[in-house]
């Protein structure tokens, strides 16, 4: 891993081991017992070996945010992180921590890649700063932990606005309806969406299933979306007169509520924003619409993420 600073700290077993080594070293002084000197030498060599193996275990490892993610403000989500091992030897016992939780990657083969999900709940929409991602390992003896605090905000995900309360709807002036087709039939192919609960497996596109994206015990299956006749197209317009007097963030929340209702009902919809348009049926193109809502200027003002102070037992060195 490449970063400006590397953190080194002793774990609890490491502190006990160091204390025991010092105690045996003092006991061996002027004792004339060569066994004690041999034992202390072996323990010191074991500590040095632990540090060297820990450095080699992290060398050539790249940690990055999986691109094209969209999270939702004020709602617990899973931030997908990719770990790439570019070395000819495997990676063992890699720990990743992001404020709310941590995860452990026990094994990654040589030249392999893994995707991990870290829990994170952003408070504001847009492109908020990510907390520092702590990446490290205590392999092989758990005496010394070595790692880095990575700032991955530049490649972090976009965050869609939270929806307004369910009881608040768009006024009639804020939506327009047109007659179009409805998904789920045998007509023209409209796109790919997530499989709905209770839907048959005949519509699943098995070639597009990404088995690595199993987050929180849930597997998303891509399914075909086809047209069938007789449904209204609901248009959500940023410039609608009914929304003109609202604050930008409030307007985004109302648009998000209307969009979510249309998606949940499986209706055809279209979102018109100053930065572009998105149209779909049900969940088709839903993420594209969320991205338009997330990127709408002006973006909120974010408070800088404060790094936790380093405890006295942590030592830092320039890499």
PDB file of C-alpha atoms in Angstrom:
ATOM      1  CA  UNK A   1       0.000   0.000   0.000  1.00  0.00           C
ATOM      2  CA  UNK A   2       1.177   3.524  -0.803  1.00  0.00           C
ATOM      3  CA  UNK A   3       0.481   6.293   1.671  1.00  0.00           C
ATOM      4  CA  UNK A   4       2.379   9.144   3.295  1.00  0.00           C
ATOM      5  CA  UNK A   5       2.391   7.628   6.778  1.00  0.00           C
ATOM      6  CA  UNK A   6       2.395   4.160   8.266  1.00  0.00           C
ATOM      7  CA  UNK A   7       1.032   3.423  11.740  1.00  0.00           C
ATOM      8  CA  UNK A   8       2.631   0.832  14.017  1.00  0.00           C
ATOM      9  CA  UNK A   9       1.196  -0.262  17.341  1.00  0.00           C
ATOM     10  CA  UNK A  10       1.565  -3.067  19.824  1.00  0.00           C
ATOM     11  CA  UNK A  11      -1.470  -5.248  20.410  1.00  0.00           C
ATOM     12  CA  UNK A  12      -2.386  -6.520  23.868  1.00  0.00           C
ATOM     13  CA  UNK A  13      -0.634  -9.877  23.277  1.00  0.00           C
ATOM     14  CA  UNK A  14       2.338  -7.909  21.941  1.00  0.00           C
ATOM     15  CA  UNK A  15       2.595  -5.823  25.113  1.00  0.00           C
ATOM     16  CA  UNK A  16       2.473  -8.974  27.236  1.00  0.00           C
ATOM     17  CA  UNK A  17       5.155 -10.571  25.060  1.00  0.00           C
ATOM     18  CA  UNK A  18       7.419  -7.509  25.280  1.00  0.00           C
ATOM     19  CA  UNK A  19       6.975  -7.339  29.045  1.00  0.00           C
ATOM     20  CA  UNK A  20       7.785 -11.019  29.389  1.00  0.00           C
ATOM     21  CA  UNK A  21      10.868 -10.595  27.191  1.00  0.00           C
ATOM     22  CA  UNK A  22      12.144  -7.685  29.297  1.00  0.00           C
ATOM     23  CA  UNK A  23      11.514  -9.609  32.504  1.00  0.00           C
ATOM     24  CA  UNK A  24      13.462 -12.599  31.246  1.00  0.00           C
ATOM     25  CA  UNK A  25      16.229 -10.317  29.987  1.00  0.00           C
ATOM     26  CA  UNK A  26      16.681  -8.687  33.382  1.00  0.00           C
ATOM     27  CA  UNK A  27      16.526 -12.086  35.056  1.00  0.00           C
ATOM     28  CA  UNK A  28      19.288 -13.393  32.791  1.00  0.00           C
ATOM     29  CA  UNK A  29      21.703 -10.595  33.750  1.00  0.00           C
ATOM     30  CA  UNK A  30      24.488 -11.920  36.018  1.00  0.00           C
ATOM     31  CA  UNK A  31      22.660 -15.218  36.305  1.00  0.00           C
ATOM     32  CA  UNK A  32      25.141 -17.245  34.307  1.00  0.00           C
ATOM     33  CA  UNK A  33      22.233 -19.240  32.857  1.00  0.00           C
ATOM     34  CA  UNK A  34      22.765 -19.590  29.125  1.00  0.00           C
ATOM     35  CA  UNK A  35      19.283 -21.037  28.668  1.00  0.00           C
ATOM     36  CA  UNK A  36      17.736 -17.721  29.701  1.00  0.00           C
ATOM     37  CA  UNK A  37      19.956 -15.805  27.265  1.00  0.00           C
ATOM     38  CA  UNK A  38      19.023 -18.237  24.492  1.00  0.00           C
ATOM     39  CA  UNK A  39      15.315 -17.897  25.303  1.00  0.00           C
ATOM     40  CA  UNK A  40      15.487 -14.071  25.312  1.00  0.00           C
ATOM     41  CA  UNK A  41      17.334 -14.121  21.975  1.00  0.00           C
ATOM     42  CA  UNK A  42      14.661 -16.328  20.438  1.00  0.00           C
ATOM     43  CA  UNK A  43      11.891 -14.046  21.717  1.00  0.00           C
ATOM     44  CA  UNK A  44      13.605 -10.926  20.333  1.00  0.00           C
ATOM     45  CA  UNK A  45      14.105 -12.659  16.981  1.00  0.00           C
ATOM     46  CA  UNK A  46      10.427 -13.599  16.979  1.00  0.00           C
ATOM     47  CA  UNK A  47       9.443  -9.933  17.446  1.00  0.00           C
ATOM     48  CA  UNK A  48      11.704  -8.827  14.584  1.00  0.00           C
ATOM     49  CA  UNK A  49      10.330 -11.590  12.367  1.00  0.00           C
ATOM     50  CA  UNK A  50       6.758 -10.518  13.190  1.00  0.00           C
ATOM     51  CA  UNK A  51       7.454  -6.934  12.072  1.00  0.00           C
ATOM     52  CA  UNK A  52       9.160  -7.982   8.835  1.00  0.00           C
ATOM     53  CA  UNK A  53       6.377 -10.406   7.890  1.00  0.00           C
ATOM     54  CA  UNK A  54       3.757  -7.743   8.650  1.00  0.00           C
ATOM     55  CA  UNK A  55       5.482  -5.313   6.266  1.00  0.00           C
ATOM     56  CA  UNK A  56       5.689  -7.922   3.504  1.00  0.00           C
ATOM     57  CA  UNK A  57       2.044  -8.837   4.056  1.00  0.00           C
ATOM     58  CA  UNK A  58       0.922  -5.279   3.181  1.00  0.00           C
ATOM     59  CA  UNK A  59       3.367  -4.627   0.347  1.00  0.00           C
ATOM     60  CA  UNK A  60       1.800  -4.470  -3.135  1.00  0.00           C
ATOM     61  CA  UNK A  61      -1.798  -4.319  -1.835  1.00  0.00           C
ATOM     62  CA  UNK A  62      -4.187  -1.687  -3.212  1.00  0.00           C
ATOM     63  CA  UNK A  63      -7.423  -0.675  -1.490  1.00  0.00           C
ATOM     64  CA  UNK A  64      -9.943   1.421  -3.432  1.00  0.00           C
ATOM     65  CA  UNK A  65     -13.609   2.358  -3.470  1.00  0.00           C
ATOM     66  CA  UNK A  66     -15.713   0.461  -6.012  1.00  0.00           C
ATOM     67  CA  UNK A  67     -16.849   3.086  -8.572  1.00  0.00           C
ATOM     68  CA  UNK A  68     -20.414   4.022  -9.542  1.00  0.00           C
ATOM     69  CA  UNK A  69     -21.903   3.557  -6.085  1.00  0.00           C
ATOM     70  CA  UNK A  70     -24.899   5.568  -4.901  1.00  0.00           C
ATOM     71  CA  UNK A  71     -25.845   5.660  -1.248  1.00  0.00           C
ATOM     72  CA  UNK A  72     -28.768   7.396   0.445  1.00  0.00           C
ATOM     73  CA  UNK A  73     -28.573  10.157   3.032  1.00  0.00           C
ATOM     74  CA  UNK A  74     -29.704   9.366   6.580  1.00  0.00           C
ATOM     75  CA  UNK A  75     -30.046   5.671   5.807  1.00  0.00           C
ATOM     76  CA  UNK A  76     -27.601   2.871   6.739  1.00  0.00           C
ATOM     77  CA  UNK A  77     -25.778   1.651   3.664  1.00  0.00           C
ATOM     78  CA  UNK A  78     -22.910  -0.586   2.595  1.00  0.00           C
ATOM     79  CA  UNK A  79     -19.800   0.995   1.086  1.00  0.00           C
ATOM     80  CA  UNK A  80     -18.150  -1.469  -1.294  1.00  0.00           C
ATOM     81  CA  UNK A  81     -14.342  -1.555  -1.089  1.00  0.00           C
ATOM     82  CA  UNK A  82     -12.137  -3.479  -3.529  1.00  0.00           C
ATOM     83  CA  UNK A  83      -8.862  -5.045  -2.400  1.00  0.00           C
ATOM     84  CA  UNK A  84      -6.355  -5.868  -5.150  1.00  0.00           C
ATOM     85  CA  UNK A  85      -3.395  -8.144  -4.497  1.00  0.00           C
ATOM     86  CA  UNK A  86      -0.780  -7.493  -7.205  1.00  0.00           C
ATOM     87  CA  UNK A  87       1.867  -9.742  -5.646  1.00  0.00           C
ATOM     88  CA  UNK A  88       2.896 -13.328  -6.446  1.00  0.00           C
ATOM     89  CA  UNK A  89       2.117 -14.398  -2.861  1.00  0.00           C
ATOM     90  CA  UNK A  90      -1.213 -14.367  -0.961  1.00  0.00           C
ATOM     91  CA  UNK A  91      -2.521 -11.735   1.439  1.00  0.00           C
ATOM     92  CA  UNK A  92      -3.507 -12.870   4.944  1.00  0.00           C
ATOM     93  CA  UNK A  93      -5.612 -11.357   7.754  1.00  0.00           C
ATOM     94  CA  UNK A  94      -6.283  -7.852   6.388  1.00  0.00           C
ATOM     95  CA  UNK A  95      -8.432  -5.626   8.622  1.00  0.00           C
ATOM     96  CA  UNK A  96     -10.526  -2.705   7.349  1.00  0.00           C
ATOM     97  CA  UNK A  97     -12.331  -0.238   9.614  1.00  0.00           C
ATOM     98  CA  UNK A  98     -14.595   2.698   8.680  1.00  0.00           C
ATOM     99  CA  UNK A  99     -16.006   4.414  11.783  1.00  0.00           C
ATOM    100  CA  UNK A 100     -19.241   2.421  12.177  1.00  0.00           C
ATOM    101  CA  UNK A 101     -17.812  -1.043  11.710  1.00  0.00           C
ATOM    102  CA  UNK A 102     -14.976  -3.209  10.553  1.00  0.00           C
ATOM    103  CA  UNK A 103     -14.447  -6.327   8.496  1.00  0.00           C
ATOM    104  CA  UNK A 104     -11.720  -8.923   8.136  1.00  0.00           C
ATOM    105  CA  UNK A 105     -10.369 -10.418   4.915  1.00  0.00           C
ATOM    106  CA  UNK A 106      -8.752 -13.680   6.061  1.00  0.00           C
ATOM    107  CA  UNK A 107      -7.226 -14.737   2.730  1.00  0.00           C
ATOM    108  CA  UNK A 108      -6.714 -13.325  -0.744  1.00  0.00           C
ATOM    109  CA  UNK A 109      -4.793 -15.369  -3.319  1.00  0.00           C
ATOM    110  CA  UNK A 110      -1.923 -14.073  -5.398  1.00  0.00           C
ATOM    111  CA  UNK A 111      -3.032 -11.597  -8.108  1.00  0.00           C
ATOM    112  CA  UNK A 112      -6.558 -11.857  -6.697  1.00  0.00           C
ATOM    113  CA  UNK A 113      -9.281  -9.327  -5.969  1.00  0.00           C
ATOM    114  CA  UNK A 114     -11.970  -9.196  -3.297  1.00  0.00           C
ATOM    115  CA  UNK A 115     -14.900  -6.879  -2.559  1.00  0.00           C
ATOM    116  CA  UNK A 116     -15.923  -6.090   0.983  1.00  0.00           C
ATOM    117  CA  UNK A 117     -18.899  -4.167   2.357  1.00  0.00           C
ATOM    118  CA  UNK A 118     -18.338  -1.641   5.147  1.00  0.00           C
ATOM    119  CA  UNK A 119     -21.354  -0.095   6.932  1.00  0.00           C
ATOM    120  CA  UNK A 120     -21.633   3.681   6.541  1.00  0.00           C
ATOM    121  CA  UNK A 121     -24.519   6.111   7.002  1.00  0.00           C
ATOM    122  CA  UNK A 122     -23.959   9.503   5.334  1.00  0.00           C
ATOM    123  CA  UNK A 123     -25.848  12.407   6.864  1.00  0.00           C
ATOM    124  CA  UNK A 124     -25.994  14.711   3.824  1.00  0.00           C
ATOM    125  CA  UNK A 125     -26.484  14.250   0.089  1.00  0.00           C
ATOM    126  CA  UNK A 126     -23.943  15.089  -2.597  1.00  0.00           C
ATOM    127  CA  UNK A 127     -20.315  14.062  -2.284  1.00  0.00           C
ATOM    128  CA  UNK A 128     -19.598  14.148   1.462  1.00  0.00           C
ATOM    129  CA  UNK A 129     -16.105  13.436   2.815  1.00  0.00           C
ATOM    130  CA  UNK A 130     -15.464   9.849   3.785  1.00  0.00           C
ATOM    131  CA  UNK A 131     -14.069   8.979   7.216  1.00  0.00           C
ATOM    132  CA  UNK A 132     -10.499   7.764   7.123  1.00  0.00           C
ATOM    133  CA  UNK A 133     -10.373   4.114   6.104  1.00  0.00           C
ATOM    134  CA  UNK A 134      -8.059   2.254   8.455  1.00  0.00           C
ATOM    135  CA  UNK A 135      -6.337  -0.651   6.699  1.00  0.00           C
ATOM    136  CA  UNK A 136      -3.829  -2.910   8.406  1.00  0.00           C
ATOM    137  CA  UNK A 137      -2.835  -6.340   9.580  1.00  0.00           C
ATOM    138  CA  UNK A 138      -1.470  -8.015  12.720  1.00  0.00           C
ATOM    139  CA  UNK A 139      -0.285 -11.099  10.837  1.00  0.00           C
ATOM    140  CA  UNK A 140       1.457 -13.406  11.685  1.00  0.00           C
ATOM    141  CA  UNK A 141       1.618 -13.468  15.529  1.00  0.00           C
ATOM    142  CA  UNK A 142      -0.752 -10.575  16.405  1.00  0.00           C
ATOM    143  CA  UNK A 143       2.066  -8.862  18.337  1.00  0.00           C
ATOM    144  CA  UNK A 144       2.456  -5.781  16.124  1.00  0.00           C
ATOM    145  CA  UNK A 145      -0.286  -4.103  14.085  1.00  0.00           C
ATOM    146  CA  UNK A 146       0.854  -2.198  10.995  1.00  0.00           C
ATOM    147  CA  UNK A 147      -1.415  -0.193   8.756  1.00  0.00           C
ATOM    148  CA  UNK A 148      -2.463   3.126   7.287  1.00  0.00           C
ATOM    149  CA  UNK A 149      -5.304   5.619   7.431  1.00  0.00           C
ATOM    150  CA  UNK A 150      -6.422   6.173   3.826  1.00  0.00           C
ATOM    151  CA  UNK A 151      -8.336   9.236   2.643  1.00  0.00           C
ATOM    152  CA  UNK A 152     -10.509   7.978  -0.237  1.00  0.00           C
ATOM    153  CA  UNK A 153     -12.937  10.909  -0.392  1.00  0.00           C
ATOM    154  CA  UNK A 154     -11.908  11.803  -3.959  1.00  0.00           C
ATOM    155  CA  UNK A 155     -13.205   8.451  -5.227  1.00  0.00           C
ATOM    156  CA  UNK A 156     -16.081   8.165  -2.756  1.00  0.00           C
ATOM    157  CA  UNK A 157     -19.696   7.506  -3.758  1.00  0.00           C
ATOM    158  CA  UNK A 158     -22.423  10.040  -4.490  1.00  0.00           C
ATOM    159  CA  UNK A 159     -25.177  10.270  -1.898  1.00  0.00           C
ATOM    160  CA  UNK A 160     -28.804  10.738  -2.968  1.00  0.00           C
ATOM    161  CA  UNK A 161     -31.106  12.957  -0.887  1.00  0.00           C
ATOM    162  CA  UNK A 162     -33.427  11.432   1.664  1.00  0.00           C
ATOM    163  CA  UNK A 163     -37.087  11.212   0.711  1.00  0.00           C
ATOM    164  CA  UNK A 164     -39.634  13.497   2.326  1.00  0.00           C
ATOM    165  CA  UNK A 165     -42.125  11.885   4.772  1.00  0.00           C
ATOM    166  CA  UNK A 166     -44.551   9.458   3.152  1.00  0.00           C
ATOM    167  CA  UNK A 167     -47.575  11.672   3.796  1.00  0.00           C
ATOM    168  CA  UNK A 168     -46.218  14.521   1.627  1.00  0.00           C
ATOM    169  CA  UNK A 169     -46.989  14.208  -2.103  1.00  0.00           C
ATOM    170  CA  UNK A 170     -46.363  16.289  -5.168  1.00  0.00           C
ATOM    171  CA  UNK A 171     -49.185  18.622  -6.073  1.00  0.00           C
ATOM    172  CA  UNK A 172     -50.997  18.156  -9.363  1.00  0.00           C
ATOM    173  CA  UNK A 173     -48.966  20.969 -10.949  1.00  0.00           C
ATOM    174  CA  UNK A 174     -45.736  19.068 -10.182  1.00  0.00           C
ATOM    175  CA  UNK A 175     -46.457  15.982 -12.264  1.00  0.00           C
ATOM    176  CA  UNK A 176     -47.667  15.206 -15.762  1.00  0.00           C
ATOM    177  CA  UNK A 177     -49.041  11.888 -17.002  1.00  0.00           C
ATOM    178  CA  UNK A 178     -48.830  10.407 -20.494  1.00  0.00           C
ATOM    179  CA  UNK A 179     -49.878   7.016 -21.888  1.00  0.00           C
ATOM    180  CA  UNK A 180     -46.995   4.587 -22.461  1.00  0.00           C
ATOM    181  CA  UNK A 181     -46.260   0.876 -22.049  1.00  0.00           C
ATOM    182  CA  UNK A 182     -46.016  -1.028 -18.794  1.00  0.00           C
ATOM    183  CA  UNK A 183     -43.157  -3.355 -17.755  1.00  0.00           C
ATOM    184  CA  UNK A 184     -43.324  -7.078 -17.265  1.00  0.00           C
ATOM    185  CA  UNK A 185     -44.900  -8.206 -20.545  1.00  0.00           C
ATOM    186  CA  UNK A 186     -43.533  -9.790 -23.694  1.00  0.00           C
ATOM    187  CA  UNK A 187     -43.141  -6.662 -25.811  1.00  0.00           C
ATOM    188  CA  UNK A 188     -40.071  -4.590 -26.618  1.00  0.00           C
ATOM    189  CA  UNK A 189     -37.015  -4.942 -24.390  1.00  0.00           C
ATOM    190  CA  UNK A 190     -36.752  -1.867 -22.119  1.00  0.00           C
ATOM    191  CA  UNK A 191     -33.700  -2.575 -20.007  1.00  0.00           C
ATOM    192  CA  UNK A 192     -32.294  -4.466 -17.052  1.00  0.00           C
ATOM    193  CA  UNK A 193     -33.527  -4.116 -13.480  1.00  0.00           C
ATOM    194  CA  UNK A 194     -33.259  -6.001 -10.182  1.00  0.00           C
ATOM    195  CA  UNK A 195     -35.468  -9.068  -9.822  1.00  0.00           C
ATOM    196  CA  UNK A 196     -38.608  -8.299  -7.829  1.00  0.00           C
ATOM    197  CA  UNK A 197     -39.656 -10.398  -4.797  1.00  0.00           C
ATOM    198  CA  UNK A 198     -41.778 -13.342  -5.874  1.00  0.00           C
ATOM    199  CA  UNK A 199     -40.862 -12.944  -9.551  1.00  0.00           C
ATOM    200  CA  UNK A 200     -40.028 -16.063 -11.545  1.00  0.00           C
ATOM    201  CA  UNK A 201     -36.482 -16.979 -12.547  1.00  0.00           C
ATOM    202  CA  UNK A 202     -37.211 -17.058 -16.288  1.00  0.00           C
ATOM    203  CA  UNK A 203     -36.533 -13.310 -16.617  1.00  0.00           C
ATOM    204  CA  UNK A 204     -33.151 -13.451 -14.827  1.00  0.00           C
ATOM    205  CA  UNK A 205     -30.057 -12.626 -16.896  1.00  0.00           C
ATOM    206  CA  UNK A 206     -27.736 -15.192 -15.389  1.00  0.00           C
ATOM    207  CA  UNK A 207     -24.775 -14.040 -17.484  1.00  0.00           C
ATOM    208  CA  UNK A 208     -24.844 -10.671 -15.722  1.00  0.00           C
ATOM    209  CA  UNK A 209     -25.021 -11.963 -12.150  1.00  0.00           C
ATOM    210  CA  UNK A 210     -22.090 -10.645 -10.098  1.00  0.00           C
ATOM    211  CA  UNK A 211     -21.631 -13.221  -7.361  1.00  0.00           C
ATOM    212  CA  UNK A 212     -19.060 -10.996  -5.609  1.00  0.00           C
ATOM    213  CA  UNK A 213     -21.690  -8.374  -4.698  1.00  0.00           C
ATOM    214  CA  UNK A 214     -23.367 -10.282  -1.886  1.00  0.00           C
ATOM    215  CA  UNK A 215     -23.780  -7.553   0.753  1.00  0.00           C
ATOM    216  CA  UNK A 216     -25.567  -8.020   4.055  1.00  0.00           C
ATOM    217  CA  UNK A 217     -26.707 -11.510   3.074  1.00  0.00           C
ATOM    218  CA  UNK A 218     -28.579 -10.289  -0.008  1.00  0.00           C
ATOM    219  CA  UNK A 219     -27.930 -11.203  -3.649  1.00  0.00           C
ATOM    220  CA  UNK A 220     -29.315  -9.014  -6.416  1.00  0.00           C
ATOM    221  CA  UNK A 221     -30.318 -10.762  -9.611  1.00  0.00           C
ATOM    222  CA  UNK A 222     -30.580  -8.768 -12.871  1.00  0.00           C
ATOM    223  CA  UNK A 223     -33.835  -9.351 -14.794  1.00  0.00           C
ATOM    224  CA  UNK A 224     -35.188  -8.331 -18.195  1.00  0.00           C
ATOM    225  CA  UNK A 225     -37.726  -5.517 -18.366  1.00  0.00           C
ATOM    226  CA  UNK A 226     -40.203  -5.790 -21.238  1.00  0.00           C
ATOM    227  CA  UNK A 227     -43.052  -3.590 -22.354  1.00  0.00           C
ATOM    228  CA  UNK A 228     -46.741  -4.228 -22.127  1.00  0.00           C
ATOM    229  CA  UNK A 229     -49.450  -1.759 -22.957  1.00  0.00           C
ATOM    230  CA  UNK A 230     -51.610   0.591 -20.971  1.00  0.00           C
ATOM    231  CA  UNK A 231     -49.856   2.624 -18.251  1.00  0.00           C
ATOM    232  CA  UNK A 232     -49.252   6.315 -17.536  1.00  0.00           C
ATOM    233  CA  UNK A 233     -45.870   8.024 -17.656  1.00  0.00           C
ATOM    234  CA  UNK A 234     -45.356  10.193 -14.568  1.00  0.00           C
ATOM    235  CA  UNK A 235     -43.070  13.184 -15.107  1.00  0.00           C
ATOM    236  CA  UNK A 236     -41.266  14.820 -12.188  1.00  0.00           C
ATOM    237  CA  UNK A 237     -39.955  18.245 -13.144  1.00  0.00           C
ATOM    238  CA  UNK A 238     -37.497  20.372 -11.152  1.00  0.00           C
ATOM    239  CA  UNK A 239     -39.000  23.494 -12.738  1.00  0.00           C
ATOM    240  CA  UNK A 240     -42.606  22.612 -11.823  1.00  0.00           C
ATOM    241  CA  UNK A 241     -44.507  25.700 -10.536  1.00  0.00           C
ATOM    242  CA  UNK A 242     -45.632  23.818  -7.435  1.00  0.00           C
ATOM    243  CA  UNK A 243     -41.992  23.406  -6.370  1.00  0.00           C
ATOM    244  CA  UNK A 244     -40.719  26.898  -7.224  1.00  0.00           C
ATOM    245  CA  UNK A 245     -41.113  28.315  -3.690  1.00  0.00           C
ATOM    246  CA  UNK A 246     -39.325  25.421  -1.968  1.00  0.00           C
ATOM    247  CA  UNK A 247     -35.738  25.403  -0.775  1.00  0.00           C
ATOM    248  CA  UNK A 248     -33.449  23.310  -3.023  1.00  0.00           C
ATOM    249  CA  UNK A 249     -32.963  20.540  -0.466  1.00  0.00           C
ATOM    250  CA  UNK A 250     -36.673  20.416   0.279  1.00  0.00           C
ATOM    251  CA  UNK A 251     -37.471  20.277  -3.422  1.00  0.00           C
ATOM    252  CA  UNK A 252     -35.058  17.380  -3.886  1.00  0.00           C
ATOM    253  CA  UNK A 253     -36.666  15.458  -1.036  1.00  0.00           C
ATOM    254  CA  UNK A 254     -40.141  15.914  -2.505  1.00  0.00           C
ATOM    255  CA  UNK A 255     -38.958  14.782  -5.942  1.00  0.00           C
ATOM    256  CA  UNK A 256     -37.304  11.778  -4.335  1.00  0.00           C
ATOM    257  CA  UNK A 257     -40.552  10.848  -2.553  1.00  0.00           C
ATOM    258  CA  UNK A 258     -42.543  11.004  -5.768  1.00  0.00           C
ATOM    259  CA  UNK A 259     -39.890   9.008  -7.603  1.00  0.00           C
ATOM    260  CA  UNK A 260     -39.832   6.320  -4.904  1.00  0.00           C
ATOM    261  CA  UNK A 261     -43.617   6.003  -4.998  1.00  0.00           C
ATOM    262  CA  UNK A 262     -43.576   5.552  -8.784  1.00  0.00           C
ATOM    263  CA  UNK A 263     -40.784   2.984  -8.578  1.00  0.00           C
ATOM    264  CA  UNK A 264     -42.529   1.027  -5.827  1.00  0.00           C
ATOM    265  CA  UNK A 265     -45.714   0.912  -7.908  1.00  0.00           C
ATOM    266  CA  UNK A 266     -43.817  -0.278 -11.001  1.00  0.00           C
ATOM    267  CA  UNK A 267     -44.967   2.753 -13.024  1.00  0.00           C
ATOM    268  CA  UNK A 268     -43.261   4.470 -15.928  1.00  0.00           C
ATOM    269  CA  UNK A 269     -41.611   7.725 -14.862  1.00  0.00           C
ATOM    270  CA  UNK A 270     -39.361  10.505 -16.056  1.00  0.00           C
ATOM    271  CA  UNK A 271     -37.217  12.872 -13.991  1.00  0.00           C
ATOM    272  CA  UNK A 272     -36.321  16.258 -15.463  1.00  0.00           C
ATOM    273  CA  UNK A 273     -33.453  18.098 -13.787  1.00  0.00           C
ATOM    274  CA  UNK A 274     -31.263  21.031 -14.904  1.00  0.00           C
ATOM    275  CA  UNK A 275     -28.348  18.605 -15.228  1.00  0.00           C
ATOM    276  CA  UNK A 276     -30.160  16.098 -17.429  1.00  0.00           C
ATOM    277  CA  UNK A 277     -33.040  13.648 -17.633  1.00  0.00           C
ATOM    278  CA  UNK A 278     -33.640  10.063 -16.603  1.00  0.00           C
ATOM    279  CA  UNK A 279     -36.564   7.839 -17.574  1.00  0.00           C
ATOM    280  CA  UNK A 280     -37.494   4.297 -16.725  1.00  0.00           C
ATOM    281  CA  UNK A 281     -40.132   1.819 -15.632  1.00  0.00           C
ATOM    282  CA  UNK A 282     -40.034   0.616 -12.053  1.00  0.00           C
ATOM    283  CA  UNK A 283     -36.380   0.293 -11.002  1.00  0.00           C
ATOM    284  CA  UNK A 284     -35.017   0.599 -14.532  1.00  0.00           C
ATOM    285  CA  UNK A 285     -32.696   3.663 -14.596  1.00  0.00           C
ATOM    286  CA  UNK A 286     -33.525   4.339 -10.954  1.00  0.00           C
ATOM    287  CA  UNK A 287     -29.844   4.790 -10.017  1.00  0.00           C
ATOM    288  CA  UNK A 288     -29.380   7.269 -12.868  1.00  0.00           C
ATOM    289  CA  UNK A 289     -32.216   9.336 -11.408  1.00  0.00           C
ATOM    290  CA  UNK A 290     -30.704   9.180  -7.928  1.00  0.00           C
ATOM    291  CA  UNK A 291     -27.396  10.385  -9.368  1.00  0.00           C
ATOM    292  CA  UNK A 292     -29.103  13.420 -10.915  1.00  0.00           C
ATOM    293  CA  UNK A 293     -30.664  14.260  -7.556  1.00  0.00           C
ATOM    294  CA  UNK A 294     -27.354  13.771  -5.746  1.00  0.00           C
ATOM    295  CA  UNK A 295     -25.390  16.019  -8.132  1.00  0.00           C
ATOM    296  CA  UNK A 296     -27.872  18.901  -8.225  1.00  0.00           C
ATOM    297  CA  UNK A 297     -26.120  22.167  -7.212  1.00  0.00           C
ATOM    298  CA  UNK A 298     -25.668  23.816  -4.840  1.00  0.00           C
ATOM    299  CA  UNK A 299     -24.189  20.992  -2.807  1.00  0.00           C
ATOM    300  CA  UNK A 300     -24.467  21.102   0.997  1.00  0.00           C
ATOM    301  CA  UNK A 301     -21.588  22.403   3.088  1.00  0.00           C
ATOM    302  CA  UNK A 302     -19.808  19.519   4.750  1.00  0.00           C
ATOM    303  CA  UNK A 303     -17.991  19.660   8.056  1.00  0.00           C
ATOM    304  CA  UNK A 304     -14.402  18.391   7.785  1.00  0.00           C
ATOM    305  CA  UNK A 305     -13.932  14.896   9.132  1.00  0.00           C
ATOM    306  CA  UNK A 306     -11.749  15.043  12.233  1.00  0.00           C
ATOM    307  CA  UNK A 307      -9.161  12.294  12.585  1.00  0.00           C
ATOM    308  CA  UNK A 308      -9.097  10.625  16.012  1.00  0.00           C
ATOM    309  CA  UNK A 309      -6.041  11.527  18.094  1.00  0.00           C
ATOM    310  CA  UNK A 310      -3.275   8.947  18.109  1.00  0.00           C
ATOM    311  CA  UNK A 311      -2.817   7.230  21.487  1.00  0.00           C
ATOM    312  CA  UNK A 312       0.524   7.334  23.219  1.00  0.00           C
ATOM    313  CA  UNK A 313       1.415   3.777  22.259  1.00  0.00           C
ATOM    314  CA  UNK A 314       1.142   4.410  18.518  1.00  0.00           C
ATOM    315  CA  UNK A 315       4.296   5.294  16.650  1.00  0.00           C
ATOM    316  CA  UNK A 316       4.283   6.752  13.139  1.00  0.00           C
ATOM    317  CA  UNK A 317       7.033   6.695  10.612  1.00  0.00           C
ATOM    318  CA  UNK A 318       7.341   8.185   7.121  1.00  0.00           C
ATOM    319  CA  UNK A 319       7.089   5.494   4.449  1.00  0.00           C
TER     320      UNK A 319
END
